[in-house]
PDB file of C-alpha atoms in Angstrom:
ATOM      1  CA  MET A   1      83.425 131.045 142.644  1.00 92.00           C
ATOM      2  CA  LEU A   2      81.829 127.634 143.140  1.00 97.00           C
ATOM      3  CA  LYS A   3      84.445 125.009 142.289  1.00 98.00           C
ATOM      4  CA  VAL A   4      82.787 122.027 140.570  1.00 98.00           C
ATOM      5  CA  GLY A   5      84.301 118.576 140.107  1.00 98.00           C
ATOM      6  CA  ILE A   6      82.803 115.980 137.760  1.00 98.00           C
ATOM      7  CA  VAL A   7      82.960 112.194 138.156  1.00 98.00           C
ATOM      8  CA  GLY A   8      82.385 110.450 134.826  1.00 97.00           C
ATOM      9  CA  MET A   9      82.924 111.820 131.338  1.00 96.00           C
ATOM     10  CA  GLY A  10      80.235 110.166 129.276  1.00 93.00           C
ATOM     11  CA  VAL A  11      77.650 112.235 127.423  1.00 93.00           C
ATOM     12  CA  ILE A  12      76.391 113.984 130.567  1.00 95.00           C
ATOM     13  CA  GLY A  13      79.741 114.704 132.216  1.00 96.00           C
ATOM     14  CA  THR A  14      81.309 115.916 128.979  1.00 96.00           C
ATOM     15  CA  ASN A  15      78.496 118.345 128.214  1.00 96.00           C
ATOM     16  CA  ILE A  16      78.495 119.721 131.760  1.00 97.00           C
ATOM     17  CA  ALA A  17      82.266 120.254 131.559  1.00 98.00           C
ATOM     18  CA  LYS A  18      81.870 122.023 128.210  1.00 97.00           C
ATOM     19  CA  ALA A  19      79.189 124.325 129.632  1.00 97.00           C
ATOM     20  CA  ILE A  20      81.286 125.268 132.671  1.00 98.00           C
ATOM     21  CA  THR A  21      84.326 125.914 130.500  1.00 97.00           C
ATOM     22  CA  ALA A  22      82.230 128.031 128.112  1.00 97.00           C
ATOM     23  CA  GLY A  23      81.111 130.102 131.075  1.00 96.00           C
ATOM     24  CA  ILE A  24      78.527 129.800 133.858  1.00 96.00           C
ATOM     25  CA  PRO A  25      78.515 132.848 136.173  1.00 93.00           C
ATOM     26  CA  GLY A  26      79.945 132.022 139.585  1.00 94.00           C
ATOM     27  CA  VAL A  27      81.050 128.508 138.588  1.00 96.00           C
ATOM     28  CA  THR A  28      84.483 127.139 137.687  1.00 97.00           C
ATOM     29  CA  LEU A  29      85.718 123.633 136.877  1.00 98.00           C
ATOM     30  CA  ALA A  30      87.931 122.136 139.590  1.00 98.00           C
ATOM     31  CA  GLY A  31      88.672 119.008 137.564  1.00 98.00           C
ATOM     32  CA  ILE A  32      87.282 115.668 136.515  1.00 98.00           C
ATOM     33  CA  HIS A  33      87.711 112.054 137.590  1.00 98.00           C
ATOM     34  CA  VAL A  34      87.612 109.091 135.195  1.00 96.00           C
ATOM     35  CA  ARG A  35      88.752 105.502 135.581  1.00 90.00           C
ATOM     36  CA  ASP A  36      90.416 105.599 132.157  1.00 89.00           C
ATOM     37  CA  PRO A  37      92.763 108.619 131.748  1.00 86.00           C
ATOM     38  CA  ALA A  38      92.254 108.395 127.985  1.00 86.00           C
ATOM     39  CA  LYS A  39      88.685 109.626 128.537  1.00 88.00           C
ATOM     40  CA  ALA A  40      89.756 112.860 130.239  1.00 92.00           C
ATOM     41  CA  LYS A  41      89.223 114.697 126.911  1.00 90.00           C
ATOM     42  CA  GLY A  42      91.737 117.402 127.736  1.00 93.00           C
ATOM     43  CA  TYR A  43      90.230 118.353 131.096  1.00 96.00           C
ATOM     44  CA  PRO A  44      92.337 118.255 134.294  1.00 95.00           C
ATOM     45  CA  ALA A  45      92.073 114.668 135.567  1.00 97.00           C
ATOM     46  CA  LEU A  46      92.423 114.156 139.306  1.00 97.00           C
ATOM     47  CA  SER A  47      92.279 111.248 141.698  1.00 96.00           C
ATOM     48  CA  LEU A  48      88.934 110.946 143.445  1.00 97.00           C
ATOM     49  CA  ASP A  49      90.391 112.113 146.769  1.00 97.00           C
ATOM     50  CA  ALA A  50      92.008 115.142 145.131  1.00 98.00           C
ATOM     51  CA  LEU A  51      88.826 115.994 143.252  1.00 98.00           C
ATOM     52  CA  ILE A  52      86.769 115.946 146.445  1.00 98.00           C
ATOM     53  CA  GLN A  53      89.364 118.058 148.255  1.00 98.00           C
ATOM     54  CA  ARG A  54      89.497 120.729 145.519  1.00 98.00           C
ATOM     55  CA  SER A  55      85.752 120.928 144.838  1.00 98.00           C
ATOM     56  CA  ASP A  56      82.899 122.682 146.577  1.00 98.00           C
ATOM     57  CA  LEU A  57      80.404 120.568 144.653  1.00 98.00           C
ATOM     58  CA  VAL A  58      80.936 117.157 143.049  1.00 98.00           C
ATOM     59  CA  VAL A  59      78.737 116.162 140.110  1.00 98.00           C
ATOM     60  CA  GLU A  60      78.080 112.442 139.762  1.00 98.00           C
ATOM     61  CA  ALA A  61      77.765 111.698 136.040  1.00 97.00           C
ATOM     62  CA  ALA A  62      78.813 108.052 136.181  1.00 96.00           C
ATOM     63  CA  THR A  63      76.628 105.145 137.324  1.00 94.00           C
ATOM     64  CA  GLN A  64      74.508 104.114 140.293  1.00 95.00           C
ATOM     65  CA  ALA A  65      77.266 101.723 141.390  1.00 94.00           C
ATOM     66  CA  ALA A  66      79.911 104.458 141.270  1.00 96.00           C
ATOM     67  CA  LEU A  67      77.644 106.837 143.180  1.00 97.00           C
ATOM     68  CA  ARG A  68      77.233 104.337 146.000  1.00 96.00           C
ATOM     69  CA  LEU A  69      81.024 104.008 146.251  1.00 96.00           C
ATOM     70  CA  PHE A  70      82.049 107.660 146.465  1.00 98.00           C
ATOM     71  CA  GLY A  71      78.896 109.507 147.571  1.00 98.00           C
ATOM     72  CA  PRO A  72      79.480 109.087 151.326  1.00 98.00           C
ATOM     73  CA  ALA A  73      83.073 110.350 150.960  1.00 98.00           C
ATOM     74  CA  VAL A  74      81.857 113.536 149.258  1.00 98.00           C
ATOM     75  CA  LEU A  75      79.267 114.242 151.938  1.00 98.00           C
ATOM     76  CA  SER A  76      81.629 113.325 154.807  1.00 98.00           C
ATOM     77  CA  ALA A  77      84.039 115.933 153.442  1.00 98.00           C
ATOM     78  CA  GLY A  78      81.298 118.556 153.685  1.00 98.00           C
ATOM     79  CA  LYS A  79      81.046 118.944 149.909  1.00 98.00           C
ATOM     80  CA  HIS A  80      77.777 119.288 148.003  1.00 98.00           C
ATOM     81  CA  LEU A  81      76.801 116.352 145.783  1.00 98.00           C
ATOM     82  CA  MET A  82      74.813 116.620 142.547  1.00 98.00           C
ATOM     83  CA  VAL A  83      73.328 113.268 141.552  1.00 98.00           C
ATOM     84  CA  LEU A  84      72.404 112.271 137.999  1.00 96.00           C
ATOM     85  CA  SER A  85      72.116 108.504 138.600  1.00 96.00           C
ATOM     86  CA  VAL A  86      69.229 109.210 140.948  1.00 96.00           C
ATOM     87  CA  GLY A  87      68.199 105.570 141.272  1.00 96.00           C
ATOM     88  CA  GLY A  88      71.358 105.067 143.306  1.00 96.00           C
ATOM     89  CA  LEU A  89      69.844 107.176 146.093  1.00 97.00           C
ATOM     90  CA  LEU A  90      66.965 104.769 146.662  1.00 96.00           C
ATOM     91  CA  GLY A  91      67.639 102.711 149.746  1.00 93.00           C
ATOM     92  CA  VAL A  92      70.301 105.088 151.095  1.00 97.00           C
ATOM     93  CA  PHE A  93      68.476 108.396 150.833  1.00 96.00           C
ATOM     94  CA  GLU A  94      67.679 108.818 154.528  1.00 96.00           C
ATOM     95  CA  ASP A  95      71.182 107.794 155.663  1.00 98.00           C
ATOM     96  CA  TRP A  96      72.829 110.138 153.164  1.00 98.00           C
ATOM     97  CA  THR A  97      70.469 112.956 154.116  1.00 98.00           C
ATOM     98  CA  ARG A  98      71.550 112.609 157.761  1.00 98.00           C
ATOM     99  CA  LEU A  99      75.195 112.522 156.659  1.00 98.00           C
ATOM    100  CA  ALA A 100      74.744 115.720 154.647  1.00 98.00           C
ATOM    101  CA  GLU A 101      73.020 117.417 157.584  1.00 98.00           C
ATOM    102  CA  LYS A 102      75.857 116.387 159.905  1.00 98.00           C
ATOM    103  CA  HIS A 103      78.527 117.870 157.637  1.00 98.00           C
ATOM    104  CA  GLY A 104      76.630 120.968 156.489  1.00 98.00           C
ATOM    105  CA  CYS A 105      76.270 120.138 152.791  1.00 98.00           C
ATOM    106  CA  ARG A 106      73.473 119.386 150.331  1.00 98.00           C
ATOM    107  CA  ILE A 107      72.398 116.675 147.898  1.00 98.00           C
ATOM    108  CA  LEU A 108      71.158 118.221 144.651  1.00 98.00           C
ATOM    109  CA  VAL A 109      68.984 116.325 142.160  1.00 97.00           C
ATOM    110  CA  PRO A 110      68.312 117.971 138.772  1.00 95.00           C
ATOM    111  CA  SER A 111      64.964 117.371 137.087  1.00 94.00           C
ATOM    112  CA  GLY A 112      66.730 115.294 134.437  1.00 92.00           C
ATOM    113  CA  ALA A 113      64.769 114.177 131.404  1.00 91.00           C
ATOM    114  CA  ILE A 114      61.334 115.067 132.811  1.00 93.00           C
ATOM    115  CA  ALA A 115      59.390 118.190 133.722  1.00 93.00           C
ATOM    116  CA  GLY A 116      56.925 119.085 136.434  1.00 93.00           C
ATOM    117  CA  LEU A 117      58.857 118.225 139.599  1.00 95.00           C
ATOM    118  CA  ASP A 118      58.074 121.728 140.876  1.00 94.00           C
ATOM    119  CA  GLY A 119      54.360 120.921 140.622  1.00 95.00           C
ATOM    120  CA  VAL A 120      54.835 117.549 142.308  1.00 96.00           C
ATOM    121  CA  LYS A 121      56.709 119.172 145.193  1.00 95.00           C
ATOM    122  CA  GLY A 122      53.916 121.700 145.584  1.00 94.00           C
ATOM    123  CA  ALA A 123      51.278 118.965 145.523  1.00 95.00           C
ATOM    124  CA  ARG A 124      53.204 117.065 148.203  1.00 95.00           C
ATOM    125  CA  GLU A 125      52.453 119.854 150.667  1.00 95.00           C
ATOM    126  CA  GLY A 126      48.854 118.627 150.492  1.00 94.00           C
ATOM    127  CA  ALA A 127      47.725 115.042 149.940  1.00 94.00           C
ATOM    128  CA  ILE A 128      48.811 113.092 146.844  1.00 97.00           C
ATOM    129  CA  THR A 129      46.774 109.984 146.146  1.00 96.00           C
ATOM    130  CA  GLN A 130      48.538 108.573 143.076  1.00 96.00           C
ATOM    131  CA  VAL A 131      51.704 109.003 141.024  1.00 97.00           C
ATOM    132  CA  THR A 132      52.185 106.966 137.855  1.00 98.00           C
ATOM    133  CA  MET A 133      54.602 107.176 134.949  1.00 98.00           C
ATOM    134  CA  GLU A 134      54.920 105.616 131.516  1.00 98.00           C
ATOM    135  CA  SER A 135      58.289 105.582 129.724  1.00 97.00           C
ATOM    136  CA  ARG A 136      58.626 104.706 126.045  1.00 96.00           C
ATOM    137  CA  LYS A 137      62.000 104.172 124.418  1.00 94.00           C
ATOM    138  CA  PRO A 138      63.317 102.639 121.207  1.00 94.00           C
ATOM    139  CA  PRO A 139      64.510  99.075 121.884  1.00 95.00           C
ATOM    140  CA  ARG A 140      68.198 100.021 121.564  1.00 92.00           C
ATOM    141  CA  GLY A 141      67.704 102.460 124.442  1.00 91.00           C
ATOM    142  CA  LEU A 142      66.915  99.522 126.744  1.00 95.00           C
ATOM    143  CA  ALA A 143      69.570  97.129 125.445  1.00 94.00           C
ATOM    144  CA  GLY A 144      71.856  95.657 128.092  1.00 95.00           C
ATOM    145  CA  ALA A 145      69.643  96.526 131.078  1.00 96.00           C
ATOM    146  CA  PRO A 146      69.809  93.864 133.834  1.00 96.00           C
ATOM    147  CA  TYR A 147      66.079  93.135 133.512  1.00 97.00           C
ATOM    148  CA  ILE A 148      66.351  92.619 129.744  1.00 97.00           C
ATOM    149  CA  VAL A 149      69.292  90.253 130.172  1.00 97.00           C
ATOM    150  CA  GLU A 150      67.721  88.368 133.091  1.00 97.00           C
ATOM    151  CA  LYS A 151      64.427  87.811 131.262  1.00 97.00           C
ATOM    152  CA  GLY A 152      66.115  86.993 127.968  1.00 97.00           C
ATOM    153  CA  ILE A 153      64.015  89.561 126.092  1.00 97.00           C
ATOM    154  CA  ASP A 154      64.882  89.776 122.394  1.00 97.00           C
ATOM    155  CA  LEU A 155      64.425  93.482 121.734  1.00 96.00           C
ATOM    156  CA  GLU A 156      65.377  93.185 118.067  1.00 94.00           C
ATOM    157  CA  SER A 157      62.446  90.869 117.405  1.00 96.00           C
ATOM    158  CA  LEU A 158      59.814  93.373 118.563  1.00 96.00           C
ATOM    159  CA  ALA A 159      57.518  94.572 115.801  1.00 96.00           C
ATOM    160  CA  GLU A 160      55.171  96.815 117.807  1.00 97.00           C
ATOM    161  CA  GLU A 161      54.915  98.742 121.061  1.00 98.00           C
ATOM    162  CA  THR A 162      55.480  96.242 123.876  1.00 98.00           C
ATOM    163  CA  LEU A 163      55.090  96.583 127.639  1.00 98.00           C
ATOM    164  CA  ILE A 164      58.429  95.383 129.010  1.00 97.00           C
ATOM    165  CA  PHE A 165      58.084  96.151 132.711  1.00 98.00           C
ATOM    166  CA  GLU A 166      55.597  97.342 135.319  1.00 98.00           C
ATOM    167  CA  GLY A 167      56.353  97.958 138.980  1.00 98.00           C
ATOM    168  CA  THR A 168      57.456 100.412 141.655  1.00 98.00           C
ATOM    169  CA  ALA A 169      60.196 102.988 141.236  1.00 97.00           C
ATOM    170  CA  THR A 170      62.429 100.898 143.497  1.00 97.00           C
ATOM    171  CA  GLU A 171      61.991  97.806 141.337  1.00 97.00           C
ATOM    172  CA  ALA A 172      62.426  99.776 138.115  1.00 97.00           C
ATOM    173  CA  CYS A 173      65.713 101.352 139.196  1.00 96.00           C
ATOM    174  CA  ARG A 174      67.153  97.924 139.965  1.00 96.00           C
ATOM    175  CA  ALA A 175      65.862  96.549 136.651  1.00 97.00           C
ATOM    176  CA  PHE A 176      66.989  99.489 134.496  1.00 96.00           C
ATOM    177  CA  PRO A 177      69.746 101.370 136.403  1.00 94.00           C
ATOM    178  CA  ALA A 178      70.806 103.409 133.348  1.00 89.00           C
ATOM    179  CA  ASN A 179      67.339 103.993 131.889  1.00 90.00           C
ATOM    180  CA  VAL A 180      64.791 105.179 134.452  1.00 93.00           C
ATOM    181  CA  ASN A 181      66.566 107.559 136.815  1.00 94.00           C
ATOM    182  CA  VAL A 182      63.708 109.925 135.993  1.00 95.00           C
ATOM    183  CA  VAL A 183      61.247 107.839 138.002  1.00 97.00           C
ATOM    184  CA  ALA A 184      63.602 107.941 140.990  1.00 97.00           C
ATOM    185  CA  ALA A 185      63.628 111.743 140.841  1.00 97.00           C
ATOM    186  CA  LEU A 186      59.842 111.754 140.509  1.00 97.00           C
ATOM    187  CA  SER A 187      59.474 109.498 143.552  1.00 97.00           C
ATOM    188  CA  LEU A 188      61.787 111.633 145.713  1.00 97.00           C
ATOM    189  CA  ALA A 189      59.879 114.784 144.744  1.00 96.00           C
ATOM    190  CA  GLY A 190      56.554 113.132 145.532  1.00 96.00           C
ATOM    191  CA  VAL A 191      55.289 110.178 147.536  1.00 97.00           C
ATOM    192  CA  GLY A 192      58.369 107.962 147.662  1.00 96.00           C
ATOM    193  CA  PRO A 193      59.676 105.054 145.584  1.00 97.00           C
ATOM    194  CA  GLU A 194      57.277 102.406 146.868  1.00 97.00           C
ATOM    195  CA  ARG A 195      54.143 104.420 146.039  1.00 97.00           C
ATOM    196  CA  THR A 196      55.376 105.620 142.649  1.00 98.00           C
ATOM    197  CA  ARG A 197      54.647 103.195 139.825  1.00 98.00           C
ATOM    198  CA  ILE A 198      56.036 102.987 136.307  1.00 98.00           C
ATOM    199  CA  LYS A 199      55.434 101.122 133.061  1.00 98.00           C
ATOM    200  CA  VAL A 200      58.321 100.772 130.602  1.00 98.00           C
ATOM    201  CA  PHE A 201      57.548 100.225 126.923  1.00 98.00           C
ATOM    202  CA  ALA A 202      59.857  99.369 124.028  1.00 97.00           C
ATOM    203  CA  VAL A 203      58.633 100.985 120.814  1.00 97.00           C
ATOM    204  CA  PRO A 204      60.297 100.039 117.508  1.00 97.00           C
ATOM    205  CA  GLY A 205      60.887 103.058 115.300  1.00 95.00           C
ATOM    206  CA  LEU A 206      60.350 105.572 118.102  1.00 94.00           C
ATOM    207  CA  ALA A 207      62.517 108.633 117.489  1.00 92.00           C
ATOM    208  CA  ARG A 208      62.231 110.230 120.936  1.00 92.00           C
ATOM    209  CA  ASN A 209      62.355 108.972 124.513  1.00 93.00           C
ATOM    210  CA  THR A 210      58.864 109.728 125.815  1.00 96.00           C
ATOM    211  CA  HIS A 211      57.764 110.069 129.438  1.00 96.00           C
ATOM    212  CA  ARG A 212      54.181 110.563 130.563  1.00 97.00           C
ATOM    213  CA  ILE A 213      53.491 111.418 134.213  1.00 98.00           C
ATOM    214  CA  MET A 214      50.145 111.553 136.003  1.00 98.00           C
ATOM    215  CA  VAL A 215      49.746 112.896 139.551  1.00 98.00           C
ATOM    216  CA  GLU A 216      46.434 113.077 141.412  1.00 97.00           C
ATOM    217  CA  GLY A 217      45.673 114.570 144.808  1.00 97.00           C
ATOM    218  CA  GLU A 218      43.694 117.148 146.724  1.00 96.00           C
ATOM    219  CA  PHE A 219      45.180 119.865 144.458  1.00 96.00           C
ATOM    220  CA  GLY A 220      43.591 118.256 141.381  1.00 97.00           C
ATOM    221  CA  ARG A 221      45.346 116.428 138.544  1.00 97.00           C
ATOM    222  CA  LEU A 222      48.736 117.053 136.950  1.00 96.00           C
ATOM    223  CA  ALA A 223      49.537 115.497 133.569  1.00 97.00           C
ATOM    224  CA  ILE A 224      52.959 115.888 131.959  1.00 95.00           C
ATOM    225  CA  GLN A 225      54.381 114.498 128.725  1.00 96.00           C
ATOM    226  CA  VAL A 226      57.951 114.996 127.583  1.00 95.00           C
ATOM    227  CA  GLU A 227      59.408 113.785 124.278  1.00 95.00           C
ATOM    228  CA  ASN A 228      63.187 113.887 124.497  1.00 91.00           C
ATOM    229  CA  VAL A 229      65.646 113.836 121.623  1.00 88.00           C
ATOM    230  CA  PRO A 230      68.220 111.127 122.518  1.00 79.00           C
ATOM    231  CA  SER A 231      71.832 112.198 122.967  1.00 77.00           C
ATOM    232  CA  GLU A 232      74.791 110.312 121.516  1.00 78.00           C
ATOM    233  CA  ASN A 233      73.913 107.694 124.131  1.00 76.00           C
ATOM    234  CA  PRO A 234      70.439 106.311 123.276  1.00 72.00           C
ATOM    235  CA  ARG A 235      69.769 105.722 126.988  1.00 74.00           C
ATOM    236  CA  THR A 236      70.130 109.433 127.733  1.00 79.00           C
ATOM    237  CA  GLY A 237      68.023 112.330 126.490  1.00 79.00           C
ATOM    238  CA  LYS A 238      69.662 115.713 125.943  1.00 89.00           C
ATOM    239  CA  LEU A 239      67.412 117.255 128.584  1.00 91.00           C
ATOM    240  CA  SER A 240      69.240 115.178 131.209  1.00 91.00           C
ATOM    241  CA  TYR A 241      72.449 117.162 130.956  1.00 93.00           C
ATOM    242  CA  LEU A 242      70.730 120.425 130.046  1.00 95.00           C
ATOM    243  CA  SER A 243      68.787 120.329 133.328  1.00 95.00           C
ATOM    244  CA  ALA A 244      72.017 119.752 135.276  1.00 96.00           C
ATOM    245  CA  ILE A 245      73.618 122.741 133.550  1.00 97.00           C
ATOM    246  CA  ALA A 246      70.537 124.835 134.348  1.00 96.00           C
ATOM    247  CA  LEU A 247      70.772 123.861 138.026  1.00 96.00           C
ATOM    248  CA  LEU A 248      74.427 124.937 138.121  1.00 97.00           C
ATOM    249  CA  ARG A 249      73.434 128.233 136.520  1.00 95.00           C
ATOM    250  CA  ASP A 250      70.706 128.694 139.159  1.00 94.00           C
ATOM    251  CA  LEU A 251      73.228 128.263 141.976  1.00 92.00           C
ATOM    252  CA  GLY A 252      74.967 131.487 140.965  1.00 82.00           C
ATOM    253  CA  ALA A 253      71.921 133.375 139.717  1.00 84.00           C
ATOM    254  CA  THR A 254      70.566 136.525 141.336  1.00 85.00           C
ATOM    255  CA  VAL A 255      66.997 135.533 140.428  1.00 86.00           C
ATOM    256  CA  ARG A 256      65.648 132.005 140.537  1.00 82.00           C
ATOM    257  CA  VAL A 257      62.339 131.126 138.841  1.00 85.00           C
ATOM    258  CA  GLY A 258      60.406 127.997 139.839  1.00 77.00           C
ATOM    259  CA  THR A 259      60.179 125.937 143.001  1.00 64.00           C
TER     260      THR A 259
END
């Protein structure tokens, strides 16, 4: 049995814990770690050190900042690390990859709220010339992001679709650490964070978080559009935690479909 520990019990962590408890073949819950014990929600709460010790795989379902703090400890202990706040890997990816190689463990990144990463990985084996992404969210889904606060953008005053940000994946993940982890995953599957570009739009009245991806290369052209139903947290689509659950299910599956 693969013993899984979860750090963070927001929407993503809670739903992953529920799925493991309900039953995923070959997977059992080792425990959870939260800063506030009141948020343990009845699951066995452990200190971070104890969680790492008792787990074979630690799921980060917290924040980019939290990931940066405990990620190296997980890998140094030889434990696999599943990352949901994928933007936190940018800038440390190569160092953490070497650390994982040294200690015989893996860093796992679910597809999250987008689709098509299998196609992007296939295209990467040839030459990719361009990767672009457009993300559209209701204004409340962007509220509180560092970029919004820094620029003093009044999201409530928007009356129509508005381009809020345009830049590289690296810049976007600093500007919107809780909103655009999808572009970090896209960049790691493809041509890297500096060559992957994104536009972020705020759209009043939009019911679903929408992501449109375009990849061009010697293979041809790949176009993907996903319209995600938001979870209880407007920043997070339901597909984010569903893809993590699917990855856990794949780890114990006899047959695996897709790259």
